[in-house]
Short mmCIF file of C-alpha atoms and ligand atoms in Angstrom, two decimals:
data_model
loop_
_atom_site.label_atom_id
_atom_site.label_comp_id
_atom_site.label_asym_id
_atom_site.label_seq_id
_atom_site.Cartn_x
_atom_site.Cartn_y
_atom_site.Cartn_z
CA MET A 70 0.22 0.10 -0.02
CA PHE A 71 1.31 3.43 -0.83
CA VAL A 72 0.32 6.36 1.27
CA ARG A 73 0.56 9.92 -0.17
CA SER A 74 -1.97 12.67 2.43
CA HIS A 75 -0.19 14.50 5.04
CA ALA A 76 -2.94 12.91 7.33
CA LEU A 77 -2.29 9.64 6.57
CA VAL A 78 1.44 9.52 6.59
CA ASP A 79 1.40 11.11 9.74
CA GLU A 80 -1.17 8.81 10.93
CA VAL A 81 1.09 5.58 9.80
CA LEU A 82 4.48 7.40 11.59
CA THR A 83 2.47 7.79 14.74
CA THR A 84 0.19 4.61 15.29
CA HIS A 85 3.63 2.41 16.14
CA ASP A 86 1.65 -0.86 17.38
CA LEU A 87 -0.18 -1.15 14.00
CA PHE A 88 2.15 -0.29 11.63
CA SER A 89 5.37 -1.22 12.99
CA SER A 90 9.31 -0.91 11.98
CA ASP A 91 10.40 -4.22 13.12
CA GLU A 92 10.83 -6.11 9.16
CA ILE A 93 12.33 -8.82 10.32
CA ARG A 94 9.29 -10.07 12.30
CA TYR A 95 6.53 -8.63 10.63
CA SER A 96 7.10 -8.55 6.75
CA ALA A 97 5.45 -11.19 5.25
CA SER A 98 7.82 -11.37 1.98
CA GLU A 99 11.70 -12.57 1.99
CA ILE A 100 14.43 -10.15 2.77
CA PRO A 101 17.48 -10.17 0.81
CA HIS A 102 19.67 -7.44 3.33
CA ARG A 103 18.64 -9.08 6.28
CA ASP A 104 22.33 -8.84 7.90
CA ASN A 105 22.62 -5.01 7.23
CA PRO A 106 23.38 -2.92 10.49
CA VAL A 107 20.24 -1.03 10.09
CA LEU A 108 17.78 -4.16 10.60
CA HIS A 109 19.46 -4.74 13.88
CA SER A 110 19.12 -1.08 14.84
CA MET A 111 16.55 0.90 16.96
CA SER A 112 15.18 2.17 13.44
CA ALA A 113 13.88 -1.29 12.98
CA MET A 114 12.34 -1.91 16.25
CA ASP A 115 9.17 -1.52 18.44
CA PRO A 116 8.63 -0.27 21.59
CA PRO A 117 9.64 -1.38 24.31
CA ARG A 118 13.36 -2.31 23.38
CA HIS A 119 13.41 0.65 20.92
CA HIS A 120 12.37 3.05 23.63
CA GLU A 121 15.03 1.84 25.96
CA LEU A 122 17.86 1.78 22.95
CA ARG A 123 16.34 5.41 22.30
CA ARG A 124 16.60 6.58 25.81
CA MET A 125 20.23 5.36 26.31
CA VAL A 126 21.11 6.62 22.77
CA SER A 127 19.66 10.31 23.64
CA ARG A 128 21.37 10.79 27.04
CA ALA A 129 24.49 10.86 24.84
CA PHE A 130 23.90 12.61 21.88
CA THR A 131 22.05 15.71 23.07
CA PRO A 132 21.76 19.30 21.79
CA ARG A 133 25.18 19.63 23.96
CA THR A 134 26.87 17.32 21.39
CA VAL A 135 25.63 19.12 18.93
CA ASP A 136 27.04 22.57 20.56
CA ALA A 137 30.10 20.91 21.35
CA LEU A 138 30.65 19.63 17.51
CA THR A 139 29.88 22.79 16.17
CA PRO A 140 33.14 24.55 16.29
CA ALA A 141 34.63 21.29 14.47
CA ILE A 142 31.70 21.80 11.85
CA GLU A 143 32.53 25.44 11.09
CA ALA A 144 36.30 24.77 10.55
CA ARG A 145 35.93 21.95 8.43
CA ALA A 146 33.06 23.90 6.41
CA ALA A 147 35.62 27.04 6.37
CA GLY A 148 38.29 24.71 5.06
CA LEU A 149 36.93 23.06 2.36
CA LEU A 150 35.23 26.03 0.83
CA ASP A 151 38.60 27.83 0.71
CA ARG A 152 39.47 25.40 -1.80
CA LEU A 153 36.03 25.36 -3.61
CA THR A 154 36.75 27.06 -7.07
CA PRO A 155 33.89 27.75 -9.46
CA ALA A 156 35.86 24.71 -11.20
CA SER A 157 35.36 21.91 -8.88
CA ASP A 158 32.65 19.38 -7.80
CA PHE A 159 30.44 20.49 -4.93
CA ILE A 160 29.57 17.07 -3.86
CA THR A 161 33.20 15.73 -4.09
CA GLU A 162 34.68 19.21 -2.86
CA PHE A 163 32.29 19.85 0.21
CA ALA A 164 28.84 18.19 0.00
CA HIS A 165 30.50 14.33 0.86
CA PRO A 166 33.25 15.72 3.19
CA LEU A 167 31.44 17.80 5.32
CA PRO A 168 28.53 15.19 6.99
CA LEU A 169 31.47 12.72 6.84
CA ALA A 170 34.05 14.73 9.10
CA THR A 171 31.15 15.90 11.18
CA LEU A 172 30.23 11.94 12.28
CA ALA A 173 33.79 10.97 12.68
CA ALA A 174 33.97 13.61 14.96
CA LEU A 175 30.65 12.46 16.79
CA LEU A 176 32.38 8.85 16.97
CA GLY A 177 35.16 10.10 17.96
CA VAL A 178 37.21 8.67 14.90
CA ALA A 179 40.51 9.78 14.35
CA ASP A 180 41.64 8.97 11.26
CA GLU A 181 39.35 9.77 8.45
CA ALA A 182 40.86 7.47 5.69
CA ASP A 183 39.71 4.39 7.77
CA PHE A 184 36.39 6.21 8.59
CA VAL A 185 35.39 6.95 4.79
CA ARG A 186 36.44 3.00 3.65
CA TRP A 187 34.20 2.02 6.35
CA THR A 188 31.40 4.39 5.68
CA ASP A 189 31.64 3.23 1.97
CA ALA A 190 31.40 -0.39 2.76
CA ILE A 191 28.40 -0.16 5.05
CA THR A 192 26.18 2.11 3.65
CA THR A 193 26.69 0.44 0.06
CA PHE A 194 25.47 -2.76 1.48
CA PHE A 195 22.15 -4.22 0.47
CA GLY A 196 22.67 -7.48 0.35
CA GLN A 197 24.86 -8.15 -2.91
CA PRO A 198 27.00 -10.91 -2.45
CA GLU A 199 30.20 -9.34 -3.89
CA ALA A 200 30.03 -6.44 -1.39
CA ARG A 201 29.89 -8.64 1.58
CA PRO A 202 33.50 -9.35 2.14
CA ALA A 203 34.46 -5.53 2.32
CA PHE A 204 30.83 -4.98 4.27
CA GLU A 205 32.22 -7.67 6.88
CA GLN A 206 35.73 -6.40 7.01
CA ALA A 207 34.43 -2.41 7.37
CA VAL A 208 32.00 -3.92 10.55
CA THR A 209 35.02 -6.28 11.88
CA GLU A 210 37.47 -2.95 11.86
CA LEU A 211 34.07 -0.79 13.04
CA ARG A 212 33.70 -3.10 15.83
CA GLU A 213 37.59 -3.24 16.84
CA TYR A 214 37.63 0.46 16.90
CA LEU A 215 34.61 1.03 19.08
CA ARG A 216 35.59 -1.45 21.68
CA THR A 217 38.99 0.06 22.31
CA VAL A 218 38.24 4.08 21.28
CA PRO A 219 39.59 5.89 24.74
CA ALA A 220 36.68 7.06 26.66
CA THR A 221 36.67 10.84 26.25
CA ASP A 222 36.43 10.70 22.63
CA GLY A 223 32.69 11.48 20.95
CA ILE A 224 29.52 9.75 22.09
CA VAL A 225 31.02 6.40 22.37
CA ALA A 226 31.86 6.93 26.09
CA GLY A 227 28.29 8.30 27.02
CA LEU A 228 26.88 5.17 25.50
CA ARG A 229 29.23 2.83 26.95
CA GLU A 230 28.30 4.37 30.11
CA SER A 231 24.53 3.92 29.27
CA GLY A 232 25.17 0.28 29.50
CA LEU A 233 24.95 -0.40 25.32
CA THR A 234 27.30 -3.25 24.56
CA THR A 235 29.88 -3.14 21.79
CA ASP A 236 27.51 -5.00 19.59
CA GLU A 237 24.84 -2.56 19.64
CA ILE A 238 27.27 0.29 19.98
CA VAL A 239 28.34 -1.07 16.51
CA ASN A 240 24.74 -1.23 15.08
CA LEU A 241 24.07 1.84 16.14
CA ALA A 242 27.10 3.42 14.35
CA GLY A 243 26.22 1.76 11.47
CA LEU A 244 22.91 3.11 11.59
CA LEU A 245 24.08 6.85 12.00
CA LEU A 246 26.37 6.69 8.82
CA ILE A 247 23.56 4.88 6.70
CA ASN A 248 20.84 7.38 8.11
CA GLY A 249 23.19 10.69 8.69
CA HIS A 250 25.68 10.54 5.71
CA GLU A 251 23.78 10.48 2.26
CA THR A 252 21.08 12.49 3.77
CA THR A 253 23.02 15.20 4.94
CA LYS A 254 24.84 15.44 1.74
CA THR A 255 21.55 15.16 -0.09
CA LEU A 256 20.14 18.42 1.78
CA LEU A 257 23.63 20.23 1.00
CA VAL A 258 23.31 19.93 -2.64
CA ASN A 259 19.19 20.41 -2.85
CA MET A 260 19.54 23.42 -1.00
CA VAL A 261 22.17 24.60 -3.73
CA LEU A 262 19.71 23.22 -6.18
CA CYS A 263 16.53 25.64 -5.02
CA LEU A 264 18.55 28.86 -4.09
CA ALA A 265 20.80 28.97 -7.73
CA GLU A 266 16.96 28.11 -9.10
CA ASN A 267 15.36 30.92 -6.97
CA ARG A 268 17.00 34.03 -7.30
CA SER A 269 15.11 36.68 -5.48
CA ALA A 270 14.82 34.41 -2.72
CA LEU A 271 19.07 34.03 -2.27
CA ALA A 272 18.94 37.90 -2.68
CA ALA A 273 16.03 38.05 0.00
CA LEU A 274 18.49 35.99 2.09
CA ARG A 275 21.00 37.90 1.56
CA GLN A 276 19.35 41.14 3.07
CA ASP A 277 17.84 39.39 5.67
CA PRO A 278 19.82 36.16 7.31
CA ALA A 279 16.88 35.53 9.96
CA LEU A 280 15.53 33.41 7.01
CA VAL A 281 18.39 30.79 7.10
CA SER A 282 16.47 28.52 9.19
CA SER A 283 13.20 28.90 7.40
CA THR A 284 14.84 28.44 4.25
CA ILE A 285 16.50 25.44 5.20
CA GLU A 286 12.92 24.00 6.31
CA GLU A 287 11.56 24.86 2.73
CA VAL A 288 14.37 23.06 0.96
CA LEU A 289 13.50 19.91 3.23
CA ARG A 290 9.68 20.27 2.49
CA LEU A 291 10.44 20.86 -1.13
CA MET A 292 13.18 18.19 -1.98
CA PRO A 293 13.37 15.43 1.22
CA PRO A 294 16.21 13.80 1.00
CA ALA A 295 14.55 10.70 2.29
CA GLY A 296 11.34 10.83 0.38
CA GLY A 297 9.87 7.93 2.06
CA THR A 298 10.30 5.13 4.51
CA ASP A 299 8.09 1.82 5.11
CA ARG A 300 6.09 0.15 8.17
CA PHE A 301 4.69 -3.76 8.20
CA SER A 302 1.20 -3.99 9.18
CA THR A 303 0.85 -5.86 12.73
CA ARG A 304 -2.55 -7.06 11.83
CA ALA A 305 -5.36 -6.75 9.17
CA GLY A 306 -6.90 -2.99 8.86
CA MET A 307 -8.18 -0.18 7.06
CA LEU A 308 -6.45 2.95 6.01
CA GLY A 309 -8.16 6.05 3.89
CA GLY A 310 -11.08 3.52 2.71
CA GLU A 311 -8.56 1.04 1.27
CA THR A 312 -8.00 -2.72 3.29
CA PHE A 313 -4.48 -4.18 4.02
CA GLU A 314 -3.80 -7.46 5.21
CA LYS A 315 -1.68 -8.40 8.32
CA GLY A 316 2.46 -8.24 7.28
CA GLN A 317 1.75 -6.12 4.61
CA ARG A 318 4.32 -3.48 3.82
CA ILE A 319 3.07 0.00 3.45
CA VAL A 320 4.64 2.78 2.26
CA VAL A 321 4.54 6.21 2.97
CA SER A 322 5.94 9.01 0.81
CA MET A 323 6.96 11.94 3.05
CA ALA A 324 7.75 14.00 -0.40
CA ALA A 325 3.78 13.84 -1.42
CA ALA A 326 2.81 14.66 2.24
CA ASN A 327 5.39 17.67 2.20
CA ARG A 328 3.39 19.22 -1.12
CA ASP A 329 -0.41 18.04 0.12
CA PRO A 330 -2.56 20.95 -0.79
CA ALA A 331 -4.91 20.72 2.32
CA VAL A 332 -1.84 21.74 4.58
CA PHE A 333 0.35 23.66 2.20
CA PRO A 334 -0.66 26.51 0.40
CA ASP A 335 1.03 26.69 -2.97
CA PRO A 336 2.41 23.45 -2.16
CA ASP A 337 5.10 23.23 -4.89
CA GLY A 338 6.32 26.79 -4.53
CA PHE A 339 9.72 27.72 -2.68
CA ASP A 340 8.62 30.19 -0.10
CA THR A 341 11.67 30.62 2.00
CA ALA A 342 9.40 32.62 4.71
CA ARG A 343 7.00 29.66 5.01
CA SER A 344 5.28 29.66 8.19
CA PRO A 345 4.06 27.16 9.70
CA ASN A 346 5.84 24.34 8.07
CA PRO A 347 4.68 20.60 8.93
CA HIS A 348 6.76 18.87 6.65
CA LEU A 349 7.48 15.44 7.68
CA SER A 350 11.36 15.10 6.12
CA PHE A 351 12.33 14.21 9.59
CA GLY A 352 9.63 11.44 10.13
CA HIS A 353 7.33 11.78 13.26
CA GLY A 354 6.45 9.91 16.36
CA ILE A 355 8.87 7.72 18.03
CA HIS A 356 11.21 7.14 15.50
CA PHE A 357 11.33 11.05 14.46
CA CYS A 358 15.31 11.42 13.23
CA LEU A 359 17.38 11.31 16.12
CA GLY A 360 20.33 13.28 13.88
CA ALA A 361 17.88 16.27 12.94
CA HIS A 362 19.32 18.68 15.55
CA LEU A 363 22.95 17.99 13.97
CA ALA A 364 21.55 17.69 10.41
CA ARG A 365 20.07 21.32 10.65
CA ARG A 366 23.00 22.90 12.31
CA GLN A 367 25.57 21.65 9.72
CA VAL A 368 23.52 22.71 6.95
CA THR A 369 23.21 26.33 9.24
CA VAL A 370 26.81 26.21 9.08
CA ALA A 371 27.30 25.29 5.68
CA LEU A 372 24.88 28.34 4.00
CA THR A 373 26.10 30.94 6.35
CA ALA A 374 29.90 30.24 5.61
CA MET A 375 28.46 30.03 1.70
CA LEU A 376 26.75 33.72 1.68
CA ALA A 377 29.20 35.13 3.23
CA ARG A 378 31.64 33.48 0.49
CA PHE A 379 29.80 33.47 -2.91
CA PRO A 380 28.03 36.49 -3.61
CA GLY A 381 25.70 37.31 -6.57
CA PRO A 382 23.59 34.93 -8.48
CA TRP A 383 24.41 31.08 -7.96
CA THR A 384 24.50 29.23 -11.10
CA VAL A 385 24.67 25.48 -11.33
CA GLU A 386 26.83 24.03 -13.96
CA ASP A 387 27.71 20.26 -15.12
CA LEU A 388 24.77 18.97 -13.05
CA VAL A 389 24.93 14.98 -13.52
CA THR A 390 22.09 13.15 -12.36
CA ARG A 391 21.05 9.53 -12.56
CA ARG A 392 17.30 8.18 -11.97
CA SER A 393 17.47 5.58 -8.65
CA PRO A 394 14.24 3.51 -7.76
CA VAL A 395 13.08 6.36 -5.15
CA GLY A 396 14.15 9.62 -6.98
CA THR A 397 16.81 10.93 -9.06
CA ASP A 398 20.22 11.39 -7.33
CA VAL A 399 22.70 13.81 -7.92
CA LEU A 400 26.13 12.55 -8.46
CA ALA A 401 27.92 15.73 -9.93
CA LEU A 402 27.37 19.44 -9.97
CA ARG A 403 29.47 22.80 -10.02
CA LEU A 404 28.39 26.05 -8.31
CA VAL A 405 29.32 28.99 -10.34
CA TRP A 406 28.87 32.37 -8.29
CA SER A 407 29.51 35.63 -9.99
CA ALA A 408 31.05 38.81 -8.31
CA GLU A 409 28.56 41.30 -9.00
CA ARG A 410 25.94 41.84 -5.91
CA ASP A 411 22.36 40.40 -6.85
CA SER A 412 19.53 42.92 -6.35
C1 HEM B 665 15.83 8.39 11.57
C2 HEM B 665 15.88 11.71 8.05
C3 HEM B 665 20.26 13.00 9.46
C4 HEM B 665 20.34 9.98 12.45
C5 HEM B 665 15.06 9.30 10.31
C6 HEM B 665 14.00 9.28 9.81
C7 HEM B 665 13.86 9.98 8.63
C8 HEM B 665 15.44 10.98 8.74
C9 HEM B 665 12.60 10.33 7.76
C10 HEM B 665 12.66 8.75 10.43
C11 HEM B 665 12.45 7.63 9.65
C12 HEM B 665 11.18 6.53 9.57
O1 HEM B 665 10.73 6.89 10.51
O2 HEM B 665 11.74 5.30 8.99
C13 HEM B 665 16.95 12.51 7.93
C14 HEM B 665 17.09 13.57 7.14
C15 HEM B 665 18.69 13.83 7.57
C16 HEM B 665 18.79 12.81 8.76
C17 HEM B 665 16.25 14.13 6.14
C18 HEM B 665 19.04 14.90 7.01
C19 HEM B 665 18.75 16.11 6.37
C20 HEM B 665 20.40 11.92 10.22
C21 HEM B 665 21.81 12.66 10.99
C22 HEM B 665 21.63 11.37 11.65
C23 HEM B 665 20.68 10.61 11.88
C24 HEM B 665 22.88 13.50 10.81
C25 HEM B 665 22.84 10.82 12.98
C26 HEM B 665 23.86 11.47 12.97
C27 HEM B 665 18.93 9.22 12.31
C28 HEM B 665 18.36 8.10 13.49
C29 HEM B 665 17.69 7.67 13.32
C30 HEM B 665 17.05 8.40 12.07
C31 HEM B 665 19.32 7.43 14.56
C32 HEM B 665 15.80 6.29 13.88
C33 HEM B 665 15.67 6.89 15.26
C34 HEM B 665 14.91 6.29 15.33
O3 HEM B 665 14.47 5.21 14.89
O4 HEM B 665 14.02 6.05 16.47
N1 HEM B 665 16.09 10.17 9.54
N2 HEM B 665 17.76 12.30 9.15
N3 HEM B 665 19.96 11.28 10.78
N4 HEM B 665 18.09 9.09 11.95
FE1 HEM B 665 17.89 10.82 10.67
#
């Protein structure tokens, strides 16, 4: 079943006893990527285990953690932007490395080369046999690292204190890599696409930096990095007049809900002052994105620095995209700015 309206997407996400996240337990079909860490982490759990784990993780991963990481995010963003030119690929030179460095700092991993290798191996493994050796190697190295990392670095010490086992910390780290990297990278890219296309919005943003936060929310609404998610029905029932069976996969589209005209006036317009903006891009209910604050902070840092450095209107050149089963992935783009001020 495919759910698209804001009200019904919200209902599925907030009715976790009927719409379970536990695919292994409730899915009526075969799961080809059963050993992906995400299927053994809190995002694939229901209460009471989900509540317990989320409480433990939230104790280590707080708004204070994000504040403590912010100077490192600012320094990394500045360093990357110093080297960015209109000839550079914005993704390889900025949108990819910034969230990766943030996650490495969050987990206290000092060697970024190792971290890049683990992240690539873990985030690209979805059951294909040829990718398994690299995936297993990465999980083994990550486990060893997280077992031995000094207690002062990143959130790992706090997770240990909360009582998480090393395996639980490894599954959580895998989840943070999978949920936290690609999504933030995509949001940075989508922000550039939106602001290059909407010159007056970019000009207004320069006049009034207070719009940075509502601009980011509007990019999240119009181009959500995670356009959908799924749940599995724990019993048969009805939703929006349609019946579903027990164990049925219910796909919810946040991308569609975010453009529901019943909730958003001018749903396809890019309104950087939109208020309220109850988009569902970070989900809703008990699985609401644990990294929303961190993602918003990174993009705020990035956008603020980019506004100061890249004057005039922005244009996007050499855009390379690829169709994926859930939308369009942007593979490359150059961000070109002009020395003249826009008005
Ligand atoms: C959950 C989106 C960044 C960690 C989610 C969910 C969404 C989402 C939609 C809920 C999925 C569901 O209910 O099935 C995003 C977007 C991001 C982002 C759009 C960036 C723009 C991050 C970051 C981290 C993170 C940076 C961590 C470093 C998590 C975790 C969960 C989650 C741990 C699972 C929470 C739970 O099951 O209780 N995210 N995310 N996310 N996200 Fe994010």
